[in-house]
Coordinates of C-alpha atoms (C1' of nucleotides) in Angstrom, one line a residue:
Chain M
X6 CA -70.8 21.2 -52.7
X7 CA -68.8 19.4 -49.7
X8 CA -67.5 16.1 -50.5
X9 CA -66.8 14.8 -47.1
X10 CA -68.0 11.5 -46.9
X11 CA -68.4 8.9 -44.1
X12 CA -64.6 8.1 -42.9
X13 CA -66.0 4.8 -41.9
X14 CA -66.7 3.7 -45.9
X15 CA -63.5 4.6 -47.0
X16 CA -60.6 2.0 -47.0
X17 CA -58.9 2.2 -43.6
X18 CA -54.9 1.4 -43.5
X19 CA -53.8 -1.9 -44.3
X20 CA -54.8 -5.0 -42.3
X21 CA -53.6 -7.4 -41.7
X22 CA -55.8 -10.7 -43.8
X23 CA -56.3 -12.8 -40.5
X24 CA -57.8 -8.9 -38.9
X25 CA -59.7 -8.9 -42.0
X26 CA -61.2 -12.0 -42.0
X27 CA -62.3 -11.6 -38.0
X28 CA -64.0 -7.9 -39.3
X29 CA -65.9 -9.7 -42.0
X30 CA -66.9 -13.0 -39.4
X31 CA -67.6 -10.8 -36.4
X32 CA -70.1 -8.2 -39.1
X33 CA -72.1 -11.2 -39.9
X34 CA -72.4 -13.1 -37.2
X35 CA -73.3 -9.7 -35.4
X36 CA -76.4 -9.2 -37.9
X37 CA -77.4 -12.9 -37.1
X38 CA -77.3 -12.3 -33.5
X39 CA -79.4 -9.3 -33.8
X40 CA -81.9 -10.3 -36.0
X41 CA -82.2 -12.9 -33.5
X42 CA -81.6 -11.8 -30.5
X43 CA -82.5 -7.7 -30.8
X44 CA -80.0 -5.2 -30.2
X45 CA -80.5 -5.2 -26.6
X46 CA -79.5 -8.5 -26.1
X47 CA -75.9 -8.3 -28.4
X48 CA -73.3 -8.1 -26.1
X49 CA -69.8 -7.7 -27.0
X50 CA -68.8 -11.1 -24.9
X51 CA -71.9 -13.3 -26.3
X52 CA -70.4 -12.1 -29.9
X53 CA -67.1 -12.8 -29.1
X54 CA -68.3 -16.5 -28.2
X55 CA -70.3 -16.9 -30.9
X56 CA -68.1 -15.8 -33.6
X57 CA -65.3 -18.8 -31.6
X58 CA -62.6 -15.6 -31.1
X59 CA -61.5 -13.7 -28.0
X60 CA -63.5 -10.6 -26.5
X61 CA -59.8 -8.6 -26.7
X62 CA -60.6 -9.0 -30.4
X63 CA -64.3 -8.0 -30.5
X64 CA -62.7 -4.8 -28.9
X65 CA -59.4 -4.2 -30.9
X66 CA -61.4 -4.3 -34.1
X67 CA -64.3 -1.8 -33.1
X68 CA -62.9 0.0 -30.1
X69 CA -66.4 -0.1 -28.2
X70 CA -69.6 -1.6 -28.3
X71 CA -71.0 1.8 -30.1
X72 CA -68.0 1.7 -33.1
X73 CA -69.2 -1.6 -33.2
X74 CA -72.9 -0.8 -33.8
X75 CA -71.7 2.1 -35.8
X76 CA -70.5 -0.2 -38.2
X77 CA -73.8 -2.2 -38.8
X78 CA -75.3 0.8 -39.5
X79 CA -72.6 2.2 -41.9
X80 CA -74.6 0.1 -44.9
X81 CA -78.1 2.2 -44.2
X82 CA -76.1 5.4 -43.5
X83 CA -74.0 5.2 -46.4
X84 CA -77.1 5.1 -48.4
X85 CA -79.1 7.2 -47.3
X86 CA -76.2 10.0 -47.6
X87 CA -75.9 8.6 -51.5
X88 CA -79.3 9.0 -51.9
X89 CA -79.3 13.2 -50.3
X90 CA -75.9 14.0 -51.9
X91 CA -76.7 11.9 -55.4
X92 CA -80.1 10.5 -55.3
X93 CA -83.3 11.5 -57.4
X94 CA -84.8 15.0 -56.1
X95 CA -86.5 15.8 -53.8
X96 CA -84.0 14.1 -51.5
X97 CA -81.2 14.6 -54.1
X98 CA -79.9 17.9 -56.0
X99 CA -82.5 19.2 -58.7
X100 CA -85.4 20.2 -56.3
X101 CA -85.4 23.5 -53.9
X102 CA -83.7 23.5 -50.8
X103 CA -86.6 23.9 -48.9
X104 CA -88.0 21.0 -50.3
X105 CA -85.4 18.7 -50.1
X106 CA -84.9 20.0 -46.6
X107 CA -88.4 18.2 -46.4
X108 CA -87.6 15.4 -48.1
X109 CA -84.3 14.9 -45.8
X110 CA -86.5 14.6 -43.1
X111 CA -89.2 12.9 -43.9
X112 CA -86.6 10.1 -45.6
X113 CA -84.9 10.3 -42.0
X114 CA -88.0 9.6 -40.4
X115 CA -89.0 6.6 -42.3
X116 CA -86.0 4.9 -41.8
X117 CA -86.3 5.4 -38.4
X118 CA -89.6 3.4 -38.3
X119 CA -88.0 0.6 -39.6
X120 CA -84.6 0.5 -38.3
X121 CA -85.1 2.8 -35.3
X122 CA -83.7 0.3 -32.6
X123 CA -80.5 0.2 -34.1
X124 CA -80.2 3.2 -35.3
X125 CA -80.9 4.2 -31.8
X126 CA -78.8 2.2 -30.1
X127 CA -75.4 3.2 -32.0
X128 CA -75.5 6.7 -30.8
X129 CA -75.8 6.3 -26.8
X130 CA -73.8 7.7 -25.0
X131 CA -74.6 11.3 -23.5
X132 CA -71.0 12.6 -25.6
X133 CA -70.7 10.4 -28.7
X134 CA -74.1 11.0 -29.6
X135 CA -72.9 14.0 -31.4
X136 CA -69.7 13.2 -32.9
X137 CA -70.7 9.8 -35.1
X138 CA -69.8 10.8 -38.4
X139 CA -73.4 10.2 -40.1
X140 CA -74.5 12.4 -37.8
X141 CA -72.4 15.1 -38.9
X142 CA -72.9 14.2 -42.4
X143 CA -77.0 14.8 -42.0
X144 CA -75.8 18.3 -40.2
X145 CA -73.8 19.4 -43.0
X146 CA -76.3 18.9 -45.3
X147 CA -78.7 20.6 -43.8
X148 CA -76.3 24.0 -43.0
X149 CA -76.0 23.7 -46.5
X150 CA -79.7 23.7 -47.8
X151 CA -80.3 25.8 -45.5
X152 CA -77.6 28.3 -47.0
X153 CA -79.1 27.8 -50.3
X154 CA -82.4 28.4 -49.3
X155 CA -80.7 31.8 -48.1
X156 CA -81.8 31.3 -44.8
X157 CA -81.0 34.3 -42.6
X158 CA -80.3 33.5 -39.3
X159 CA -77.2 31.2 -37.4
X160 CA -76.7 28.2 -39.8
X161 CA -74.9 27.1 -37.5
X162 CA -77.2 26.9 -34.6
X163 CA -80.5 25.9 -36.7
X164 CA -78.7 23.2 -37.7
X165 CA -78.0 21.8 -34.3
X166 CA -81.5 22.7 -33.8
X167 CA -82.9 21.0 -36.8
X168 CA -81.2 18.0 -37.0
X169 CA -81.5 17.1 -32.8
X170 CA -85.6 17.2 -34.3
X171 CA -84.8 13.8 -36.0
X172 CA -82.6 12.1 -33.1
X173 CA -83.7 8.5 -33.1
X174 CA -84.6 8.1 -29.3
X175 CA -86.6 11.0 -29.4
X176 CA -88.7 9.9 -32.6
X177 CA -89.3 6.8 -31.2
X178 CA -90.1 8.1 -28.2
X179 CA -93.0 10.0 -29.7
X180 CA -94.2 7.3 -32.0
X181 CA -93.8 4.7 -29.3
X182 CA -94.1 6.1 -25.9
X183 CA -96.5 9.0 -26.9
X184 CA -98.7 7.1 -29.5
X185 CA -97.7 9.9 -32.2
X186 CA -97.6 8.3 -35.7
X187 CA -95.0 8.5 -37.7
X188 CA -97.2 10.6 -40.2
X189 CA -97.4 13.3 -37.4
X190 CA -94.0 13.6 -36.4
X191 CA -93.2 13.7 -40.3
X192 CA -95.9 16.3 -41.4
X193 CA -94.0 18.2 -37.9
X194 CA -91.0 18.1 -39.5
X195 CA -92.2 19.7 -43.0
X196 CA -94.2 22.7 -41.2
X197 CA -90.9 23.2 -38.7
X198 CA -88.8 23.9 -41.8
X199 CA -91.3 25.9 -43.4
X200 CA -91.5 27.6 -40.7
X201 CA -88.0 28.2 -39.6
X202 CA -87.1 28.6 -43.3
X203 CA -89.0 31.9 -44.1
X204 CA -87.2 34.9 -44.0
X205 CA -87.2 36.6 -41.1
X206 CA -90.1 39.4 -39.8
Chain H
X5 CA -103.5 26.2 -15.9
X6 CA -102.1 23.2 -15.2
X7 CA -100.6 22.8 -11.9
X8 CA -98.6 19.2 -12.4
X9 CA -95.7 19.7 -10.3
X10 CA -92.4 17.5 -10.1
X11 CA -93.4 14.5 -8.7
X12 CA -90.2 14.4 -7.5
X13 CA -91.1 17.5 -4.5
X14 CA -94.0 16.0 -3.0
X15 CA -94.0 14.4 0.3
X16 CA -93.6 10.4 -0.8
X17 CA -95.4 7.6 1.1
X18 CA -94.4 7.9 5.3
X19 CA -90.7 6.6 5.1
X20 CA -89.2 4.8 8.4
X21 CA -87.4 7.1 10.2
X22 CA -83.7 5.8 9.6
X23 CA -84.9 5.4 6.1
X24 CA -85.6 9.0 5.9
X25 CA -82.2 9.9 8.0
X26 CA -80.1 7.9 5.3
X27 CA -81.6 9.4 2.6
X28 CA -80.7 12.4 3.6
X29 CA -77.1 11.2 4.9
X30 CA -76.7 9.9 1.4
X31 CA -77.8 12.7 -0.4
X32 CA -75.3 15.4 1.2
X33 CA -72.9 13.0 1.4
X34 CA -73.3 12.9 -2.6
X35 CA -73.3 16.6 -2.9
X36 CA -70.0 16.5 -1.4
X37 CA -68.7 14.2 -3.4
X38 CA -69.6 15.4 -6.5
X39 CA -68.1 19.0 -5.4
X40 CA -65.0 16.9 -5.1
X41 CA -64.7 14.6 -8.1
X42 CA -67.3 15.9 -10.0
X43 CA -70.1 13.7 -11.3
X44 CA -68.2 11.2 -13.7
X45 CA -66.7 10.1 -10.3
X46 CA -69.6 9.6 -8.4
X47 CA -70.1 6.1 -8.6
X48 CA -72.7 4.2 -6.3
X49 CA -70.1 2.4 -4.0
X50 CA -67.9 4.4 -3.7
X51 CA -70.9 6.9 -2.2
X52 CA -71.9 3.9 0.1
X53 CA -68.5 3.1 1.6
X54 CA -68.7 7.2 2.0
X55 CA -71.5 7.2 3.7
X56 CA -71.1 4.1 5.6
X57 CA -74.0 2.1 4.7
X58 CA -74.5 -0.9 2.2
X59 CA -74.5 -0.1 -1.7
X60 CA -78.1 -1.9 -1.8
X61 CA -79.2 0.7 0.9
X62 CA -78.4 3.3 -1.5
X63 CA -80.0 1.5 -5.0
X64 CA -83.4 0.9 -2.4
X65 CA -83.7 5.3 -1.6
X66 CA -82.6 5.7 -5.4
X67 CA -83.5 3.2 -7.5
X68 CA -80.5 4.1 -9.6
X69 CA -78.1 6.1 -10.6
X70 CA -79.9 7.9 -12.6
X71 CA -82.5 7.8 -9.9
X72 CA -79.9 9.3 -7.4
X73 CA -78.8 12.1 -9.8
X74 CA -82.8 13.2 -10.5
X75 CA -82.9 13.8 -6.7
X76 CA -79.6 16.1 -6.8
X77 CA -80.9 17.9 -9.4
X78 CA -84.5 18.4 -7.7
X79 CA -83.9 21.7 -5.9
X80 CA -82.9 23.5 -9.5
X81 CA -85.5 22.1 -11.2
X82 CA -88.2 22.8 -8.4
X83 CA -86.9 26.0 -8.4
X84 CA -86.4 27.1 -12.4
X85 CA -89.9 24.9 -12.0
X86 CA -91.7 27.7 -10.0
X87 CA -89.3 30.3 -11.8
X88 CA -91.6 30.0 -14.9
X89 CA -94.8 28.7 -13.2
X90 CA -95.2 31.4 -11.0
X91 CA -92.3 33.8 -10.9
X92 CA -92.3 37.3 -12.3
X93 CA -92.5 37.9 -16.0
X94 CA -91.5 37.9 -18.6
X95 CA -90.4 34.0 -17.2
X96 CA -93.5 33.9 -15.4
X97 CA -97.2 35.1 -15.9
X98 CA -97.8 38.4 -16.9
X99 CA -96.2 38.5 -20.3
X100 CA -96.9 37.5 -23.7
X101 CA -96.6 33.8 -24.1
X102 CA -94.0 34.1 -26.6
X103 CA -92.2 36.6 -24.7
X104 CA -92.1 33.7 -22.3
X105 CA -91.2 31.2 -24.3
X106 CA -88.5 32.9 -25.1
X107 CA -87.5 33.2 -21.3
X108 CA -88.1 30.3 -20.8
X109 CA -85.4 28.8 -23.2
X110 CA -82.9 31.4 -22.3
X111 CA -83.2 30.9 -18.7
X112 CA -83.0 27.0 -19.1
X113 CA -79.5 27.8 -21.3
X114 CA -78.2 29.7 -18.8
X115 CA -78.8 27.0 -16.1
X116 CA -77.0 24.9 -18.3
X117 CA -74.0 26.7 -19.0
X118 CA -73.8 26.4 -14.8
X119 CA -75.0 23.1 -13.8
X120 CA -74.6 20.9 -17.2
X121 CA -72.3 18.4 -16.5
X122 CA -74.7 17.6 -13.4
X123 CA -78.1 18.1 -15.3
X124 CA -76.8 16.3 -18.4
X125 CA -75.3 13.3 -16.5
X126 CA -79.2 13.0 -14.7
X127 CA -80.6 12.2 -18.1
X128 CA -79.1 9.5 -19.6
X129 CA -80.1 6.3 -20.8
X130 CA -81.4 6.5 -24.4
X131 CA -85.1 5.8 -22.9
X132 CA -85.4 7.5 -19.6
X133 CA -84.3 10.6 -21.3
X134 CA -87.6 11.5 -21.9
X135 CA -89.3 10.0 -19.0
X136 CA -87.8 12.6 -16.9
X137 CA -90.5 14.5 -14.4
X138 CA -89.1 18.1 -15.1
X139 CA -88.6 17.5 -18.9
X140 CA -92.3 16.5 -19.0
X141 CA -93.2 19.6 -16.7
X142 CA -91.2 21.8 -19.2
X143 CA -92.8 20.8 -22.3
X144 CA -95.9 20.7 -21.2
X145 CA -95.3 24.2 -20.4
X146 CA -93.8 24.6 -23.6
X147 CA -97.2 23.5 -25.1
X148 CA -99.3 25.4 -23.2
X149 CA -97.6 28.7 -23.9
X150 CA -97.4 27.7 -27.8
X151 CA -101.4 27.3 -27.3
X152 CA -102.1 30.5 -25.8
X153 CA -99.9 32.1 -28.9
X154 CA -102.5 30.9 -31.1
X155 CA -100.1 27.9 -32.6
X156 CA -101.5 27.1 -35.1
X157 CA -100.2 23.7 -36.1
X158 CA -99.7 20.0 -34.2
X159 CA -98.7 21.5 -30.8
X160 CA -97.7 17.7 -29.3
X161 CA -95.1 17.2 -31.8
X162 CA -93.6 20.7 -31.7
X163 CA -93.2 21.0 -28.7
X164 CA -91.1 18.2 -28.5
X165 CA -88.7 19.8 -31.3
X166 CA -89.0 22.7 -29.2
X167 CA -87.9 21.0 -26.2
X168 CA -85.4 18.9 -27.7
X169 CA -83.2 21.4 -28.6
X170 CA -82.4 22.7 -25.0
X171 CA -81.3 19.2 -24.1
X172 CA -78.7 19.2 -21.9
X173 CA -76.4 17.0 -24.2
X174 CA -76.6 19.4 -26.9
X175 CA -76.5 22.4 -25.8
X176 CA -72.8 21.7 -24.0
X177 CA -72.1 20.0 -27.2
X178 CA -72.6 23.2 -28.9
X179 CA -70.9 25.2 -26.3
X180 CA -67.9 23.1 -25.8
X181 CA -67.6 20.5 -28.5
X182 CA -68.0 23.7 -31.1
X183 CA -66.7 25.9 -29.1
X184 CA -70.3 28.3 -29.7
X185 CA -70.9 30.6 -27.4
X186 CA -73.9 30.3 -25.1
X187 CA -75.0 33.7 -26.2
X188 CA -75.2 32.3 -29.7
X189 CA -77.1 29.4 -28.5
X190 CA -79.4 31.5 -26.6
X191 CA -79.8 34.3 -29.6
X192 CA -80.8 31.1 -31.6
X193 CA -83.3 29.7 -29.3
X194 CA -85.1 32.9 -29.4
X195 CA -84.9 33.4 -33.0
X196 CA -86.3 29.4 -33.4
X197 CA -89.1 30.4 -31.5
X198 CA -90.4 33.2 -32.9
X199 CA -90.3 31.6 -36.4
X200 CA -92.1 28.7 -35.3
X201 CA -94.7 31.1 -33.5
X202 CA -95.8 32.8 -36.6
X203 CA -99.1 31.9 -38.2
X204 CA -98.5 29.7 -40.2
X205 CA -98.3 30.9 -44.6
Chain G
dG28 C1' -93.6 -3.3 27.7
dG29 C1' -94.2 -7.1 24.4
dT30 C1' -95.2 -8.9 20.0
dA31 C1' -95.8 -9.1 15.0
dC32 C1' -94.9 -7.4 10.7
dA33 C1' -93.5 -4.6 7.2
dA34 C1' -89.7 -2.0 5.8
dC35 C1' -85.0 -1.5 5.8
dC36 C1' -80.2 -2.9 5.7
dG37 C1' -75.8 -4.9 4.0
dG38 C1' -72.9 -7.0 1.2
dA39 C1' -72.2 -11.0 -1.7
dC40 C1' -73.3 -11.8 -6.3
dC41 C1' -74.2 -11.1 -11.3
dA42 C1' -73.8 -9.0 -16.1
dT43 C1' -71.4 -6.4 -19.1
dG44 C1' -68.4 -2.9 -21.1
dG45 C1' -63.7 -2.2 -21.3
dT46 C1' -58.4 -2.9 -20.4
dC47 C1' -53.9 -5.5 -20.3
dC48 C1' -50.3 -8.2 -21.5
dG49 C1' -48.0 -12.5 -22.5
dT50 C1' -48.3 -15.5 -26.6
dT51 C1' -49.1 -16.4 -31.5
dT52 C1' -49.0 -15.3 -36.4
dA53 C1' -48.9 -12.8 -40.8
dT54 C1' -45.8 -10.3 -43.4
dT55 C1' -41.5 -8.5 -45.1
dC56 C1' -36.9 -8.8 -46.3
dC57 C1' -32.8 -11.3 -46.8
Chain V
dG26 C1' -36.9 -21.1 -46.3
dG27 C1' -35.6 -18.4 -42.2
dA28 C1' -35.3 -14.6 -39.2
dA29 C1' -37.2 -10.2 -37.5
dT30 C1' -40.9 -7.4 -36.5
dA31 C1' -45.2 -5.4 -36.0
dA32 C1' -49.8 -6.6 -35.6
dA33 C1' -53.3 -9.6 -33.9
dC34 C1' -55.1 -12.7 -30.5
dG35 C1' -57.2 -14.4 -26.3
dG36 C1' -58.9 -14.6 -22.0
dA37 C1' -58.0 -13.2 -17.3
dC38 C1' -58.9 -9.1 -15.0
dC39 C1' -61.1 -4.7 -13.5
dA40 C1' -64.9 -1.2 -12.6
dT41 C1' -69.4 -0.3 -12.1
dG42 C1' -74.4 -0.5 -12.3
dG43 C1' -77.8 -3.3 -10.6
dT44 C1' -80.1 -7.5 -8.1
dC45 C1' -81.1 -10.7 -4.1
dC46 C1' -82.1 -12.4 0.2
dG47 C1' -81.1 -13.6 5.0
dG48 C1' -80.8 -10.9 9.0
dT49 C1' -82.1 -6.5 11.6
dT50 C1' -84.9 -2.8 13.2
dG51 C1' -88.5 0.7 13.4
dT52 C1' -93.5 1.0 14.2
dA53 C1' -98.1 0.0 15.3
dC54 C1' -101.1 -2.2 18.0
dC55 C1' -102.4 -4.7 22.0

DNA sequence: GGTACAACCGGACCATGGTCCGTTTATTCC
DNA sequence: GGAATAAACGGACCATGGTCCGGTTGTACC
């Protein structure tokens, strides 16, 4: 069992109160803007005016528009990797591997339906894509079902391989751009695993 | 058989003549940037004032950057492209389709481990990703060959997880991010595909 | 050749992500 | 409370992808 847990939800070092206060203002005026505006249309200057502070501060406190949008996803992230590491089976320990390798994906999926635009949006970026710390999370998880499950091949690769499968702009590619329901690209997922899972020849 | 070729190779509509001669001014006047300062320098004015002409000369024969960069990468797309469509086996026709499609994925990694940085820049953009001609040309292949194996499950979606794991992103992120070797990469492909390819229970 | 028109050209202009640095302010320690 | 310091702030500034439109030029047709 690997601990490792979202760097982003624990405590960083200490700030200073007025820094904190701008994190908190800048969050929640950023989730009224989007839920407004779309993610499309948030831009790091339009928050800075909204939120009455200076775009040097937008920046400072999240680095980039993505560690930005990584942070309004750290709430769904966060619980979603409560609900694999902690939860009820199948997603959580109790069930097989296999199956809550299934369960993992399918979960993944469905969140994706409903917050797919912003989970898309927060991992652009042809490098950073693969080095946001939910992402590696998910990963993990898998390598280590997939260990359990005494799967006999590279962990290391199938994993890659497995978890690029449920890359947001790809699912909502196929749901939206190829008219696949979400059902299909779900019921995909479970027969990949099964599939990939069996032992070998 | 399905003959879609890269829209990308056929004679467009008649182009002006100086039209014509700037796009191709442009175009080797790019490659020779982009030996130079390779492709994270290659911006679009900077290839104008290279070329001599006006940046919105260059955004009219592109489009845009990306638009630019899908052109560069034509000629080793066109020519993996007829590689697998018509070369010899076991890439091309003449051997088992899942002797193929295990070429196919191996051939495509080696490409990468060449001409990434260029073939990974083209596709960016967390929409047009998927848009791309020679994706689309290469997973439609992809589907075709899982057909004539006899796949028996939802060929649409797989072959997108199929695809999805050569992307261009990923596999250098594999390579160079965690420091796996392309052989591994490769081994795994292969290994992926011939799980997926067996009837299914 | 001349004329008309569509296509092309250029570069000013815009939007947006990101950087910089002089100024302000919270905090700590006396 | 006051001084010292490190952190935070703000907004001007930069780079770059992309758009626009008035002027230019190739091409077709007479």
């Amino acid at each position: 069992m690997d601990a490792r847990q979202l760097p982003l939800a624990q405590p960083t070092q200490p700030e200073r109160a007025d820094a904190t206060r701008n994190r908190a203002l800048l969050l929640s005026t950023a989730r009224a803007l989007l839920e407004q505006n779309g993610v499309d249309n948030l831009t790091m200057d339009g928050l800075a005016r909204a939120a009455g502070l200076g775009k040097g501060t937008v920046f400072r406190r999240f680095g980039s528009r993505t560690g930005l949008l990584l942070e309004l996803i750290n709430e769904i992230e966060t619980e979603f990797q409560r609900r694999f590491l902690s939860g009820p089976p199948p997603l959580g320990p109790g069930a097989a591997p296999i199956e809550r390798l299934v369960a993992f994906g399918r979960e993944r999926i469905a969140i994706l339906a409903v917050q797919g635009d912003l989970l898309r949006a927060a991992d652009e970026g042809p490098d950073a894509r693969f080095v946001s710390p939910p992402r590696a999370a998910g990963q993990l998880h898998i390598s280590i079902l997939l260990r359990q499950a005494g799967f006999d091949g590279d962990v290391d690769v199938q994993s890659f391989n497995l978890i690029a499968t449920l890359d947001a702009a790809l699912v909502l590619y196929e749901n939206r751009g190829e008219q696949i329901e979400m059902r299909r690209v779900a019921d995909g997922w479970e027969d990949l695993v099964r599939r990939v899972a069996r032992p070998r020849s």
